[in-house]
Amino acid sequence: MTDLTQGEAWQALEHHAPKQRNRHLRELFDADSARFERFTFRLDDLLVDLSKQRITGETLHLLRELAEETGLGEHRDAMFAGEHINTTEDRAVLHVALRHPVDRPMYVDGENVMPAVAEVLDRVAAFSREVREGERRGATGERLTDVVNIGIGGSDLGPLMVTEALWPYTRPELRAHFVSNVDDSHLARVLRDLDPARTLFVVASKTFTTEETMTNARSARAWLVDRLGEEAVAKHFVAVSTNGEAVAGFGIDTDNMFGFWDWVGGRYSLWSAIGLPIALVCGFERFRELLDGAHAMDAHFRTAPLDVNLPVLLGLVGIWNRNFLGSVCHAVLPYDQRLHRLAAYLQQADMESNGKSVRRDNRRVDYTTGPIVWGEPGTNAQHSFFQMIHQGTELIPADFIAAAKSSTPMGDHHLKLLANVLAQTEALAFGKTPEEARAELESQGLTGEELEALLPHKLFGGNQPTTTILYDELTPFALGRLIALYEHKIFVEGSIWGLNSFDQMGVELGKQLAKRTLPALASGQLAGLPAVTASLVEEIRARRGD
Ligand code: F6P
């Protein structure tokens, strides 16, 4: 057994859980008329309603003890102090510095990193302003109207999710496109509609070695050179990376490179120069507001007592659902079309961080860790997978995320959207009892065998735990705060599970095998491949006529 499962708090939770598993949310609400107030927590206009989670005051108390017993506060402080909490890679984890006020120091290895952060931000501000105002143009003197970000994982999902979310802050004459997949159809689809003379490519890669990104970047470069000549590259390509040498090797002048640092993890990098496409299409001021929103959450996470600390509460409830109620997944359901890539973004943020089974102390876990994260925007999701949440056999905790006000108001659309948030969380909590279903069928004129046959299909078990996250409006500030809320929630969970949430060694094996398989596919040389892979290589080569 690990220290975690042997600890007093974990044991107390194990003891407490069976009782809670048998209690229905109906009962919890009936027993406490102040349940909404008791389990709703706020930071300015941000409200986190945990009242429809299957918790009591005692549950939260025991979970807080777990946080204290496992040293969550110390671990958090170590992150903010720039200590090397990414132990396997011996690195600091300081993405919080990227959104910190630039005149207040933050240290890594005794060095104040804020001057370097400020310098890159100034360059991002200047560059984005020049492009937006038409001072920086393409090789033929045309205005740049299309920005193509070439990157993958953290060098794609963050800026993609944010530029989609902030579209009301963009102008139609400056558009962002994202190419990530090595599948040629991704780049081909984007390039088909672009004018090279008006296109700016941002090659975004922390390492500048990622196969997908380098392949796409080389093909994009060839496309441009074909049409505008070699000298055009300097005006149409910039890079965002920590690897200046590889950027220069690729043929991008390091004057056209925006740097960041090894203490910024890929999936935590949208706040760095990786956010350049955001500054380009939304304007640097909006990007700064995004950073300020994240900083507001950092300050809250760092200083608020654990019992009112929003990321801590979300993380503790996540642990409760996963480890003590037995959920395997976590649904992210923004009732906001602008957040349609949030679930994809959080899949990397959460699953690449906490999808691990070896602890920081190098021992295997003896408990479950990060859940499967998935989701889609509401109300669309209601017309696809909600059936399963309402009447399936899995426990599916879900976050419902909504703004009270639309930024693009149109008739009563937004009220209808919000009515669905309230209706769904209510339905998931309380369900529909046999008595209610029977009365409803009777009111429709059904009786006897016909009624009895239909009745079981009309029941809703309810008791599906949900969190409602509500804020005034999805401004850049509110978005930054929301993303940071999730980042720190992931930190809290990883910290309590004893994981290093900041490496991603699980992605390596597939990369190694793909490298080995590529020459076999190209040449038919099968030596060294397992029989099953060799058979498929032959099959594919035959179909391709190789
Ligand atoms: O393969 C996983 C990963 O390393 C992610 O962690 C990262 O965000 C992505 O690849 C892209 O890496 P890079 O920015 O170095 O191209």
Coordinates of C-alpha atoms and ligand atoms in Angstrom, one line a residue:
M1 CA 0.0 0.0 0.0
T2 CA 1.1 3.6 -0.7
D3 CA 1.3 6.3 2.0
L4 CA -1.8 7.8 0.3
T5 CA -4.2 4.9 0.8
Q6 CA -2.7 4.1 4.2
G7 CA -3.1 7.7 5.4
E8 CA -5.7 8.6 8.0
A9 CA -7.7 10.9 5.7
W10 CA -7.9 8.4 2.9
Q11 CA -9.0 5.7 5.4
A12 CA -11.6 8.0 6.8
L13 CA -12.9 8.7 3.3
E14 CA -13.0 5.0 2.6
H15 CA -15.1 4.6 5.7
H16 CA -17.4 7.6 4.8
A17 CA -17.9 6.6 1.1
P18 CA -20.2 3.6 1.4
K19 CA -22.8 5.6 3.3
Q20 CA -22.6 8.4 0.7
R21 CA -22.9 6.0 -2.2
N22 CA -26.3 5.1 -1.1
R23 CA -27.6 8.6 -0.6
H24 CA -29.5 10.3 -3.4
L25 CA -29.1 14.0 -4.2
R26 CA -32.9 14.2 -3.7
E27 CA -32.3 13.2 -0.1
L28 CA -29.4 15.6 0.4
F29 CA -31.4 18.5 -0.9
D30 CA -34.5 17.5 1.2
A31 CA -32.3 17.4 4.3
D32 CA -30.8 20.8 3.8
S33 CA -32.7 23.8 2.5
A34 CA -29.5 25.9 2.5
R35 CA -27.6 23.3 0.4
F36 CA -27.1 25.7 -2.6
E37 CA -25.7 28.5 -0.4
R38 CA -23.6 26.0 1.6
F39 CA -21.9 24.4 -1.4
T40 CA -21.6 27.4 -3.7
F41 CA -18.3 29.2 -3.8
R42 CA -17.4 32.5 -5.5
L43 CA -14.5 34.6 -6.8
D44 CA -15.8 37.9 -8.0
D45 CA -18.4 37.1 -10.7
L46 CA -17.2 33.5 -11.0
L47 CA -19.6 31.1 -9.2
V48 CA -18.8 27.4 -8.7
D49 CA -21.9 25.5 -7.5
L50 CA -21.0 22.1 -6.0
S51 CA -24.5 21.6 -4.4
K52 CA -25.3 18.9 -7.0
Q53 CA -22.2 16.9 -6.2
R54 CA -22.8 13.9 -4.0
I55 CA -21.0 15.5 -1.0
T56 CA -21.9 16.6 2.5
G57 CA -20.0 19.0 4.8
E58 CA -18.3 15.9 6.2
T59 CA -17.1 14.8 2.8
L60 CA -15.5 18.2 2.1
H61 CA -14.0 18.2 5.5
L62 CA -12.4 14.8 5.0
L63 CA -11.2 15.8 1.6
R64 CA -9.6 18.9 2.9
E65 CA -7.8 16.8 5.5
L66 CA -6.6 14.6 2.7
A67 CA -5.2 17.8 1.0
E68 CA -3.5 18.8 4.1
E69 CA -2.1 15.4 4.9
T70 CA -0.6 15.1 1.4
G71 CA 1.0 18.5 1.6
L72 CA -1.0 20.2 -1.1
G73 CA -0.2 23.7 0.2
E74 CA 3.5 23.1 0.3
H75 CA 3.5 21.5 -3.2
R76 CA 1.6 24.5 -4.5
D77 CA 4.0 26.9 -2.9
A78 CA 7.0 25.0 -4.3
M79 CA 5.5 25.5 -7.8
F80 CA 5.1 29.2 -7.3
A81 CA 8.7 29.4 -5.8
G82 CA 10.1 27.9 -9.0
E83 CA 11.3 24.7 -7.4
H84 CA 12.0 21.8 -9.7
I85 CA 8.7 20.0 -9.1
N86 CA 8.9 18.4 -12.5
T87 CA 11.2 15.8 -10.9
T88 CA 11.7 13.4 -13.7
E89 CA 12.9 16.2 -16.0
D90 CA 14.5 18.2 -13.2
R91 CA 12.6 21.4 -14.2
A92 CA 10.7 24.2 -12.6
V93 CA 7.0 24.5 -13.5
L94 CA 6.3 28.2 -13.8
H95 CA 3.7 28.9 -16.4
V96 CA 2.2 31.2 -13.7
A97 CA 5.1 33.6 -14.3
L98 CA 3.8 34.1 -17.8
R99 CA 0.7 35.9 -16.5
H100 CA 2.3 37.5 -13.5
P101 CA 2.6 41.3 -13.3
V102 CA 5.9 41.9 -15.1
D103 CA 7.2 44.3 -12.4
R104 CA 7.0 41.7 -9.7
P105 CA 9.8 39.2 -9.5
M106 CA 9.4 35.4 -9.8
Y107 CA 12.5 33.2 -9.6
V108 CA 13.8 30.0 -11.2
D109 CA 17.2 28.8 -10.0
G110 CA 17.8 32.2 -8.3
E111 CA 17.1 34.2 -11.4
N112 CA 14.2 36.6 -11.7
V113 CA 12.5 35.4 -14.9
M114 CA 10.2 38.4 -15.2
P115 CA 12.5 40.7 -17.3
A116 CA 12.7 37.9 -19.9
V117 CA 9.0 37.3 -19.8
A118 CA 8.4 41.0 -20.3
E119 CA 10.8 41.2 -23.2
V120 CA 9.0 38.5 -25.1
L121 CA 5.6 40.0 -24.3
D122 CA 6.8 43.3 -25.7
R123 CA 8.0 41.7 -28.9
V124 CA 4.6 39.8 -29.2
A125 CA 2.8 43.1 -28.6
A126 CA 4.9 45.0 -31.2
F127 CA 4.8 42.3 -33.8
S128 CA 1.0 41.8 -33.5
R129 CA 0.4 45.5 -33.6
E130 CA 2.5 45.9 -36.8
V131 CA 0.7 43.0 -38.6
R132 CA -2.7 44.3 -37.5
E133 CA -2.0 47.8 -38.6
G134 CA -0.5 46.7 -41.9
E135 CA 3.0 48.0 -41.1
R136 CA 4.4 44.6 -41.5
R137 CA 3.4 43.1 -44.8
G138 CA 4.2 40.2 -47.1
A139 CA 7.0 40.0 -49.6
T140 CA 4.9 41.6 -52.4
G141 CA 3.8 44.4 -50.1
E142 CA 0.3 43.0 -49.5
R143 CA -1.4 43.2 -46.1
L144 CA -1.2 39.9 -44.2
T145 CA -4.8 38.6 -43.8
D146 CA -4.3 35.0 -42.8
V147 CA -2.2 33.5 -39.9
V148 CA -1.5 29.8 -40.1
N149 CA -0.3 28.3 -36.9
I150 CA 1.6 25.1 -37.5
G151 CA 2.0 23.1 -34.2
I152 CA 0.5 20.2 -32.4
G153 CA -0.6 19.3 -28.8
G154 CA 0.1 22.2 -26.5
S155 CA 1.5 24.2 -29.5
D156 CA -1.9 24.0 -31.1
L157 CA -4.8 23.3 -28.8
G158 CA -4.4 26.3 -26.5
P159 CA -4.3 29.0 -29.2
L160 CA -6.9 27.2 -31.3
M161 CA -9.3 26.9 -28.4
V162 CA -8.8 30.5 -27.3
T163 CA -9.0 32.1 -30.8
E164 CA -12.3 30.2 -31.3
A165 CA -13.6 31.3 -27.9
L166 CA -12.6 35.0 -28.5
W167 CA -13.9 35.3 -32.0
P168 CA -16.2 38.3 -31.1
Y169 CA -12.9 40.1 -30.5
T170 CA -11.5 39.4 -33.9
R171 CA -11.9 41.1 -37.2
P172 CA -13.0 39.3 -40.4
E173 CA -10.0 40.7 -42.3
L174 CA -7.4 38.9 -40.1
R175 CA -8.1 35.2 -39.7
A176 CA -6.4 32.4 -37.8
H177 CA -6.0 28.8 -39.2
F178 CA -4.5 25.8 -37.4
V179 CA -2.7 22.9 -38.9
S180 CA -1.6 20.2 -36.6
N181 CA -2.1 16.7 -38.1
V182 CA 0.6 15.1 -40.2
D183 CA -2.3 13.9 -42.4
D184 CA -1.7 15.9 -45.6
S185 CA -5.4 16.7 -45.8
H186 CA -5.1 19.1 -42.9
L187 CA -2.5 21.3 -44.5
A188 CA -4.0 20.9 -48.0
R189 CA -7.4 21.9 -46.8
V190 CA -6.1 25.1 -45.2
L191 CA -3.7 26.1 -48.1
R192 CA -6.4 25.5 -50.7
D193 CA -8.1 28.8 -49.9
L194 CA -5.1 30.9 -49.1
D195 CA -3.2 33.6 -51.0
P196 CA 0.5 33.1 -50.3
A197 CA 1.2 36.8 -50.6
R198 CA -1.2 37.5 -47.7
T199 CA -0.3 34.5 -45.5
L200 CA 1.8 34.5 -42.3
F201 CA 3.0 31.1 -41.0
V202 CA 3.7 30.7 -37.3
V203 CA 5.7 27.5 -36.7
A204 CA 5.0 26.7 -33.1
S205 CA 7.0 24.0 -31.4
K206 CA 8.7 24.0 -28.0
T207 CA 11.3 21.5 -29.1
F208 CA 11.2 22.3 -32.9
T209 CA 11.7 18.6 -33.5
T210 CA 8.1 17.3 -33.4
E211 CA 7.6 15.2 -36.6
E212 CA 4.1 16.4 -37.4
T213 CA 5.0 20.1 -37.1
M214 CA 8.3 19.8 -38.9
T215 CA 6.7 17.9 -41.8
N216 CA 3.9 20.5 -42.1
A217 CA 6.3 23.4 -41.8
R218 CA 8.5 22.0 -44.5
S219 CA 5.6 21.5 -46.9
A220 CA 4.2 25.0 -46.1
R221 CA 7.6 26.5 -46.8
A222 CA 7.8 24.6 -50.1
W223 CA 4.3 25.9 -51.0
L224 CA 5.3 29.4 -50.3
V225 CA 8.7 29.2 -52.0
D226 CA 7.1 27.7 -55.1
R227 CA 4.8 30.7 -55.4
L228 CA 6.8 33.6 -54.1
G229 CA 10.4 32.5 -54.1
E230 CA 13.0 31.7 -51.4
E231 CA 13.4 35.4 -50.3
A232 CA 9.8 35.5 -49.3
V233 CA 10.3 33.1 -46.4
A234 CA 11.7 35.9 -44.1
K235 CA 8.5 37.9 -44.5
H236 CA 6.1 35.0 -44.2
F237 CA 7.5 32.7 -41.5
V238 CA 8.0 33.2 -37.8
A239 CA 8.8 30.6 -35.2
V240 CA 7.8 30.2 -31.5
S241 CA 10.2 27.8 -29.8
T242 CA 12.7 27.2 -27.0
N243 CA 15.2 25.8 -29.6
G244 CA 16.9 28.6 -31.4
E245 CA 19.4 26.4 -33.1
A246 CA 16.7 24.2 -34.7
V247 CA 14.8 27.3 -35.7
A248 CA 17.8 28.7 -37.5
G249 CA 18.5 25.2 -39.0
F250 CA 15.0 25.2 -40.5
G251 CA 15.8 28.5 -42.2
I252 CA 13.9 31.0 -40.0
D253 CA 16.0 33.9 -38.9
T254 CA 16.1 34.0 -35.1
D255 CA 15.1 37.6 -35.4
N256 CA 11.8 36.2 -36.4
M257 CA 11.7 33.8 -33.4
F258 CA 9.7 34.3 -30.2
G259 CA 11.3 32.3 -27.4
F260 CA 10.0 30.7 -24.2
W261 CA 11.6 28.5 -21.6
D262 CA 11.9 24.9 -20.5
W263 CA 9.9 25.7 -17.3
V264 CA 6.9 26.2 -19.5
G265 CA 5.2 22.8 -20.2
G266 CA 3.8 22.4 -23.7
R267 CA 0.2 22.0 -22.4
Y268 CA 0.6 25.0 -20.2
S269 CA 2.2 27.2 -22.9
L270 CA -0.7 29.2 -24.4
W271 CA 0.3 32.1 -22.0
S272 CA 3.8 32.3 -23.6
A273 CA 4.6 33.4 -27.2
I274 CA 2.7 30.2 -28.2
G275 CA -0.3 32.6 -27.7
L276 CA 1.0 34.7 -30.6
P277 CA -1.9 33.8 -32.9
I278 CA -4.3 35.0 -30.1
A279 CA -2.5 38.4 -30.0
L280 CA -2.5 38.6 -33.8
V281 CA -6.2 38.0 -34.4
C282 CA -7.6 39.5 -31.1
G283 CA -5.1 42.2 -30.4
F284 CA -2.4 42.3 -27.7
E285 CA -4.7 44.1 -25.3
R286 CA -7.1 41.2 -25.3
F287 CA -4.2 38.8 -24.9
R288 CA -3.1 40.8 -21.8
E289 CA -6.6 40.6 -20.4
L290 CA -6.5 36.8 -20.9
L291 CA -3.2 36.7 -18.9
D292 CA -4.7 39.0 -16.2
G293 CA -7.7 36.7 -15.8
A294 CA -5.4 33.7 -15.3
H295 CA -3.3 35.7 -12.9
A296 CA -6.4 36.5 -10.8
M297 CA -7.0 32.8 -10.5
D298 CA -3.3 32.2 -9.6
A299 CA -3.5 34.7 -6.8
H300 CA -6.7 33.1 -5.5
F301 CA -5.2 29.6 -5.7
R302 CA -2.1 30.8 -4.0
T303 CA -3.7 32.6 -1.1
A304 CA -7.3 31.6 -0.5
P305 CA -7.9 29.1 2.4
L306 CA -8.4 25.6 1.2
D307 CA -12.1 25.5 2.1
V308 CA -13.0 28.3 -0.2
N309 CA -10.3 27.8 -2.8
L310 CA -12.0 27.1 -6.1
P311 CA -9.4 24.9 -7.9
V312 CA -8.8 23.1 -4.6
L313 CA -12.5 22.4 -4.2
L314 CA -12.9 21.2 -7.9
G315 CA -9.8 19.0 -7.5
L316 CA -11.1 17.5 -4.2
V317 CA -14.5 16.8 -5.7
G318 CA -12.7 15.2 -8.7
I319 CA -10.9 12.9 -6.3
W320 CA -14.1 12.1 -4.5
N321 CA -15.9 11.1 -7.7
R322 CA -12.9 9.1 -9.1
N323 CA -11.5 7.4 -6.1
F324 CA -14.5 7.0 -3.7
L325 CA -17.6 7.0 -6.0
G326 CA -15.8 5.1 -8.7
S327 CA -16.4 7.3 -11.8
V328 CA -14.1 6.6 -14.7
C329 CA -14.7 9.8 -16.7
H330 CA -15.4 13.5 -16.4
A331 CA -17.5 15.4 -18.9
V332 CA -16.8 19.0 -19.8
L333 CA -20.0 20.6 -21.1
P334 CA -19.7 24.3 -21.9
Y335 CA -23.1 25.8 -22.8
D336 CA -21.2 28.1 -25.0
Q337 CA -20.5 27.4 -28.7
R338 CA -17.4 29.6 -28.4
L339 CA -15.9 27.0 -26.1
H340 CA -16.4 24.2 -28.6
R341 CA -12.7 23.2 -28.3
L342 CA -12.5 23.4 -24.5
A343 CA -13.0 19.7 -24.0
A344 CA -10.3 18.9 -26.5
Y345 CA -8.0 21.4 -24.8
L346 CA -8.7 19.9 -21.4
Q347 CA -8.2 16.4 -22.6
Q348 CA -4.5 17.2 -23.1
A349 CA -4.2 19.4 -20.1
D350 CA -5.7 16.7 -17.8
M351 CA -5.0 13.4 -19.4
E352 CA -1.4 14.2 -20.4
S353 CA -0.8 15.5 -16.8
N354 CA -2.5 12.9 -14.7
G355 CA -2.9 9.9 -16.9
K356 CA -0.1 8.1 -15.0
S357 CA 0.4 5.1 -12.8
V358 CA 3.8 5.8 -11.2
R359 CA 4.2 8.3 -8.4
R360 CA 6.7 11.0 -7.8
D361 CA 8.3 8.6 -5.3
N362 CA 8.8 6.1 -8.2
R363 CA 6.3 3.6 -6.8
R364 CA 3.2 2.3 -8.6
V365 CA -0.1 3.7 -7.5
D366 CA -2.6 1.4 -5.8
Y367 CA -5.6 3.7 -6.6
T368 CA -7.1 5.1 -9.7
T369 CA -5.7 8.4 -11.2
G370 CA -6.8 10.8 -13.9
P371 CA -10.2 10.3 -15.4
I372 CA -11.1 10.1 -19.1
V373 CA -12.0 13.7 -20.0
W374 CA -14.5 14.3 -22.8
G375 CA -17.3 16.6 -23.8
E376 CA -19.0 18.8 -26.3
P377 CA -20.9 22.1 -26.1
G378 CA -24.5 22.1 -24.9
T379 CA -27.1 22.1 -26.2
N380 CA -25.6 20.0 -29.0
A381 CA -24.5 17.3 -26.6
Q382 CA -28.0 16.9 -25.4
H383 CA -28.9 15.6 -28.8
S384 CA -26.1 13.1 -28.9
F385 CA -24.7 11.4 -25.8
F386 CA -26.9 12.8 -23.0
Q387 CA -29.2 9.8 -23.3
M388 CA -26.4 7.8 -21.7
I389 CA -25.8 10.2 -18.9
H390 CA -29.5 10.2 -18.0
Q391 CA -30.3 6.5 -18.4
G392 CA -27.0 4.6 -18.9
T393 CA -25.1 2.5 -16.4
E394 CA -22.0 4.7 -15.8
L395 CA -21.5 7.3 -13.1
I396 CA -20.7 10.4 -15.2
P397 CA -19.7 13.6 -13.3
A398 CA -20.0 16.6 -15.5
D399 CA -19.1 20.3 -15.4
F400 CA -21.8 22.7 -16.9
I401 CA -20.1 25.9 -17.9
A402 CA -22.1 29.0 -18.8
A403 CA -22.0 32.8 -19.1
A404 CA -25.0 34.7 -17.7
K405 CA -24.8 37.1 -20.7
S406 CA -24.1 36.6 -24.3
S407 CA -21.5 38.7 -26.0
T408 CA -23.5 38.5 -29.3
P409 CA -27.1 38.8 -28.1
M410 CA -29.8 37.8 -30.5
G411 CA -33.5 37.4 -29.5
D412 CA -34.0 34.9 -26.7
H413 CA -31.2 32.5 -27.7
H414 CA -29.2 32.9 -24.6
L415 CA -32.1 32.5 -22.2
K416 CA -33.0 29.3 -24.0
L417 CA -29.4 28.1 -23.6
L418 CA -29.4 28.9 -19.9
A419 CA -32.8 27.3 -19.4
N420 CA -31.2 24.1 -20.7
V421 CA -28.3 24.3 -18.2
L422 CA -30.7 24.6 -15.3
A423 CA -33.0 21.9 -16.7
Q424 CA -30.3 19.4 -17.4
T425 CA -28.5 19.7 -14.1
E426 CA -31.8 19.4 -12.3
A427 CA -32.8 16.4 -14.3
L428 CA -29.4 14.7 -13.7
A429 CA -29.6 15.4 -10.0
F430 CA -33.2 14.5 -9.2
G431 CA -34.2 12.2 -12.1
K432 CA -37.8 11.1 -12.4
T433 CA -39.2 8.6 -9.8
P434 CA -41.7 5.8 -10.6
E435 CA -44.4 7.8 -9.0
E436 CA -43.8 10.8 -11.2
A437 CA -43.4 8.7 -14.3
R438 CA -46.6 6.8 -13.5
A439 CA -48.6 10.0 -12.9
E440 CA -47.3 11.4 -16.2
L441 CA -48.3 8.3 -18.2
E442 CA -51.7 8.2 -16.6
S443 CA -52.2 11.8 -17.5
Q444 CA -51.5 10.8 -21.1
G445 CA -54.3 8.2 -20.8
L446 CA -52.2 5.1 -20.4
T447 CA -53.4 2.3 -18.1
G448 CA -52.9 -1.4 -17.3
E449 CA -50.3 -3.5 -19.1
E450 CA -49.5 -0.8 -21.6
L451 CA -48.5 1.6 -18.8
E452 CA -46.6 -1.1 -16.9
A453 CA -44.6 -2.0 -20.0
L454 CA -43.6 1.6 -20.7
L455 CA -43.0 2.7 -17.2
P456 CA -39.4 1.3 -16.7
H457 CA -38.3 3.1 -19.8
K458 CA -39.6 6.4 -18.6
L459 CA -37.6 6.4 -15.3
F460 CA -34.6 8.6 -14.7
G461 CA -32.3 7.4 -11.8
G462 CA -30.8 10.9 -11.3
N463 CA -28.0 11.2 -8.8
Q464 CA -25.5 12.1 -11.5
P465 CA -23.1 14.6 -10.0
T466 CA -22.7 18.0 -11.7
T467 CA -20.9 21.2 -11.0
T468 CA -22.3 24.4 -12.5
I469 CA -19.7 27.0 -13.3
L470 CA -21.2 30.4 -14.0
Y471 CA -19.7 33.9 -14.8
D472 CA -21.1 37.1 -16.2
E473 CA -19.7 37.0 -19.8
L474 CA -17.0 35.2 -21.7
T475 CA -14.5 38.1 -21.9
P476 CA -10.8 37.4 -22.4
F477 CA -10.4 37.9 -18.6
A478 CA -13.1 35.4 -17.8
L479 CA -11.6 32.9 -20.2
G480 CA -8.1 33.2 -18.8
R481 CA -9.5 32.8 -15.3
L482 CA -11.5 29.7 -16.4
I483 CA -8.5 28.0 -18.0
A484 CA -6.3 28.7 -15.0
L485 CA -9.1 27.3 -12.8
Y486 CA -8.8 24.0 -14.6
E487 CA -5.0 24.1 -14.7
H488 CA -4.9 24.3 -11.0
K489 CA -7.6 21.8 -10.5
I490 CA -5.4 19.4 -12.4
F491 CA -2.5 20.4 -10.2
V492 CA -4.5 19.7 -7.1
E493 CA -5.5 16.2 -8.2
G494 CA -2.0 15.3 -9.4
S495 CA -0.5 16.6 -6.2
I496 CA -2.8 14.5 -4.0
W497 CA -2.3 11.4 -6.2
G498 CA 1.4 11.9 -5.7
L499 CA 2.1 12.2 -9.5
N500 CA 4.5 14.4 -11.5
S501 CA 1.8 16.1 -13.6
F502 CA 4.4 17.8 -15.7
D503 CA 6.1 15.1 -17.8
Q504 CA 4.6 13.0 -20.6
M505 CA 6.7 10.0 -21.0
G506 CA 3.7 7.9 -22.1
V507 CA 3.8 9.6 -25.6
E508 CA 7.3 8.3 -26.4
L509 CA 6.9 4.7 -27.2
G510 CA 4.5 5.3 -30.1
K511 CA 6.8 8.0 -31.5
Q512 CA 9.8 5.6 -31.4
L513 CA 7.8 2.8 -33.1
A514 CA 6.5 5.2 -35.8
K515 CA 10.1 6.3 -36.6
R516 CA 11.0 2.6 -37.0
T517 CA 8.0 1.8 -39.0
L518 CA 8.3 4.6 -41.5
P519 CA 11.3 3.2 -43.4
A520 CA 9.6 -0.2 -43.5
L521 CA 6.5 1.3 -45.2
A522 CA 8.7 3.3 -47.6
S523 CA 11.0 0.5 -48.6
G524 CA 9.3 -2.8 -47.7
Q525 CA 12.3 -3.7 -45.6
L526 CA 10.5 -5.7 -42.8
A527 CA 13.5 -6.9 -40.7
G528 CA 13.0 -6.2 -37.0
L529 CA 9.3 -5.7 -37.2
P530 CA 6.9 -7.9 -35.2
A531 CA 5.1 -10.3 -37.5
V532 CA 1.7 -8.5 -37.0
T533 CA 3.2 -5.1 -38.0
A534 CA 5.1 -6.7 -40.9
S535 CA 1.8 -8.2 -42.2
L536 CA 0.0 -4.9 -42.1
V537 CA 3.0 -3.1 -43.8
E538 CA 2.8 -5.7 -46.7
E539 CA -1.0 -5.2 -46.9
I540 CA -0.7 -1.4 -47.1
R541 CA 2.2 -1.5 -49.6
A542 CA 0.2 -3.9 -51.8
R543 CA -2.8 -1.6 -51.7
R544 CA -0.7 1.4 -52.6
G545 CA 1.0 -0.4 -55.4
D546 CA 4.4 -0.1 -53.8
Ligands
F6P1 O1 3.8 14.4 -27.9 C1 3.4 15.1 -26.8 C2 4.0 16.5 -26.8 O2 5.3 16.5 -26.3 C3 3.1 17.5 -26.0 O3 3.4 17.5 -24.6 C4 3.4 18.8 -26.7 O4 2.5 19.8 -26.3 C5 3.4 18.4 -28.1 O5 4.0 17.1 -28.1 C6 4.1 19.3 -29.0 O6 5.4 19.5 -28.7 P1 6.3 20.6 -29.3 O7 5.7 21.9 -28.9 O8 7.7 20.5 -28.8 O9 6.2 20.5 -30.8

